[in-house]
mmCIF file of C-alpha atoms in Angstrom:
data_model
loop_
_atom_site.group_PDB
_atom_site.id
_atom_site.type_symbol
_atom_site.label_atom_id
_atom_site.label_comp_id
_atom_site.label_asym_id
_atom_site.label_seq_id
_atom_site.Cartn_x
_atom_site.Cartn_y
_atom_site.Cartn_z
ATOM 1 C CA UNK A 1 29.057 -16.427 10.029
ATOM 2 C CA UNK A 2 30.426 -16.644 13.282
ATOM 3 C CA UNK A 3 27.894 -17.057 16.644
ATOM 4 C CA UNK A 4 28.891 -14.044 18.481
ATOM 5 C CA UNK A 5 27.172 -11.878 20.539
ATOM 6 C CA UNK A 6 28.033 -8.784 19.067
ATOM 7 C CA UNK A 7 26.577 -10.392 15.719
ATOM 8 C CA UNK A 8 23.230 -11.987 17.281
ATOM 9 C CA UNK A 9 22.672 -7.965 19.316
ATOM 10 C CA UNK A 10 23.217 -6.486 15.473
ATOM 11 C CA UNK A 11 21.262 -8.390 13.424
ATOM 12 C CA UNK A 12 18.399 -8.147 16.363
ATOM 13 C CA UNK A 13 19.006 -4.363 16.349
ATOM 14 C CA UNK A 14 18.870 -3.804 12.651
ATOM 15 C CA UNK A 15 15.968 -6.116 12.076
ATOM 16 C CA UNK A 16 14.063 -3.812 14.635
ATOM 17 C CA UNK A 17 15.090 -1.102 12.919
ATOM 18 C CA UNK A 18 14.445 -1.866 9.147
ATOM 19 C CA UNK A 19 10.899 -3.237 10.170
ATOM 20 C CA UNK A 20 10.118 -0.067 11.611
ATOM 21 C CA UNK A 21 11.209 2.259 8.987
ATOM 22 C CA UNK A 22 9.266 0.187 7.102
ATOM 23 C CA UNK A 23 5.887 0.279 8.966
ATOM 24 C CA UNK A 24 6.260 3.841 9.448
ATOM 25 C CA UNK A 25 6.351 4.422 5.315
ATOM 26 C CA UNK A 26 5.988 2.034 3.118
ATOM 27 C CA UNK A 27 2.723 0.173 5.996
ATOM 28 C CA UNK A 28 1.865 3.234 6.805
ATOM 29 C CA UNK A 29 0.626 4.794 3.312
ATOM 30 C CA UNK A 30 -0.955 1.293 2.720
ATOM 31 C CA UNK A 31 -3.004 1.510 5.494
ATOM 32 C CA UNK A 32 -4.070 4.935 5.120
ATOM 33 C CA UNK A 33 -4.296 5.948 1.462
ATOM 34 C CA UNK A 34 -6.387 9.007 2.243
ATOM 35 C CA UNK A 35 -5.138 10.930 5.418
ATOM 36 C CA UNK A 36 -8.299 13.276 5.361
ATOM 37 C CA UNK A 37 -10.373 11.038 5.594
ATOM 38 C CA UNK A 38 -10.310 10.914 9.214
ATOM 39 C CA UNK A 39 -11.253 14.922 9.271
ATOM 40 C CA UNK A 40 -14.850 13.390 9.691
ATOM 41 C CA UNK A 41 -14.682 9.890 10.690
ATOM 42 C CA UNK A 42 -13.407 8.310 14.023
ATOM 43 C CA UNK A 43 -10.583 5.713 13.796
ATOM 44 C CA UNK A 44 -12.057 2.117 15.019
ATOM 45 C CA UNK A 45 -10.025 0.921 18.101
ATOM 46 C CA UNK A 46 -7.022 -1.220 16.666
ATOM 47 C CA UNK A 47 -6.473 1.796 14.001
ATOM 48 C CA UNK A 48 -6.565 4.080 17.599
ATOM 49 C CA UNK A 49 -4.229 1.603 19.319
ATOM 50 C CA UNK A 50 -0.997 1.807 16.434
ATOM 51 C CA UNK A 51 -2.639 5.491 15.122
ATOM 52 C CA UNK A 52 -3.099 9.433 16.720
ATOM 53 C CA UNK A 53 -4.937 12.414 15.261
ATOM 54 C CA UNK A 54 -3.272 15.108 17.104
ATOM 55 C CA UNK A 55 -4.709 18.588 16.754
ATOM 56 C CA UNK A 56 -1.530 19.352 15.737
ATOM 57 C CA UNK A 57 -1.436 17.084 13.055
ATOM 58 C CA UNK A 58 -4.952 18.911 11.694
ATOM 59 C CA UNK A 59 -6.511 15.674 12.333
ATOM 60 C CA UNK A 60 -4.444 13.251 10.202
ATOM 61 C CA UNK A 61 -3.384 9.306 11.637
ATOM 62 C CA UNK A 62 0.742 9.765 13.183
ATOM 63 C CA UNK A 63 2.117 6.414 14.309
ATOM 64 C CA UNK A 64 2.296 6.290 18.307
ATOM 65 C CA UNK A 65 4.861 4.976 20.551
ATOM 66 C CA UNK A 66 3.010 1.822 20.613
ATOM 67 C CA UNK A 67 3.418 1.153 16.424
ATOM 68 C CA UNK A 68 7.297 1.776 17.107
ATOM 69 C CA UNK A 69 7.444 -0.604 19.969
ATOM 70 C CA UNK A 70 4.968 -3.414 18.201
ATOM 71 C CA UNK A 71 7.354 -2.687 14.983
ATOM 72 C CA UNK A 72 10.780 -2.861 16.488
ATOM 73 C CA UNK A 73 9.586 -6.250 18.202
ATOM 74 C CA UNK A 74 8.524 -7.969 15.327
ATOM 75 C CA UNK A 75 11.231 -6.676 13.456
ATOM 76 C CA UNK A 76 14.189 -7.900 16.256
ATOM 77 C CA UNK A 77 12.016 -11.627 16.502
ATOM 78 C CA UNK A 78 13.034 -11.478 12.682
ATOM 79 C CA UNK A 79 16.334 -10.762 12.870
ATOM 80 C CA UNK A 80 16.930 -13.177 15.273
ATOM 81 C CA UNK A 81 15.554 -15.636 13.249
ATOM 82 C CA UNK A 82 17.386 -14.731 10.470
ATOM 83 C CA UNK A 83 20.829 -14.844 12.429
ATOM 84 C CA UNK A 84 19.763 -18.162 13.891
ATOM 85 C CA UNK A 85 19.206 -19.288 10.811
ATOM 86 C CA UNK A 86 23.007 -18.081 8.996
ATOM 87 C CA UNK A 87 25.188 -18.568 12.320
ATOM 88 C CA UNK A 88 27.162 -21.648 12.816
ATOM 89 C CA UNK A 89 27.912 -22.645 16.375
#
């Protein structure tokens, strides 16, 4: 693969994008198996950081701004490590 610009900006982009998709289902169910129970219990403070019981949300964890932002991070460093790692100057 060719070291272009355009390439390096998609595989960033698409790595932040897979990585959150992924965090927001697949992480997301495996961190909370049961969404009631925090009807009753307060979330501890790194669970409050990524997490938000909305009263619209009758009290169940939603993934904030800051999971999608932590998410699409990690998820660009990877890509860009994985287009590093293919491209050939």
């Amino acid at each position: 693969m060719k070291y272009t610009k355009f390439n390096k900006w998609l595989f960033i982009i698409i790595g932040g994008f897979i990585t959150s998709i992924f965090s927001f289902t697949v992480l997301y169910y495996l961190l909370i198996p049961d969404l009631c129970y925090y009807h009753s219990h307060e979330m501890n403070y790194i669970m409050s950081l990524f997490f938000t019981a909305y009263p619209g949300s009758n009290g169940h964890p939603e993934p904030n701004l800051t999971n999608f932002i932590v998410s699409f991070l990690v998820g660009s460093s990877i890509g860009f490590v994985i287009f590093k790692k293919f491209s050939k100057h």
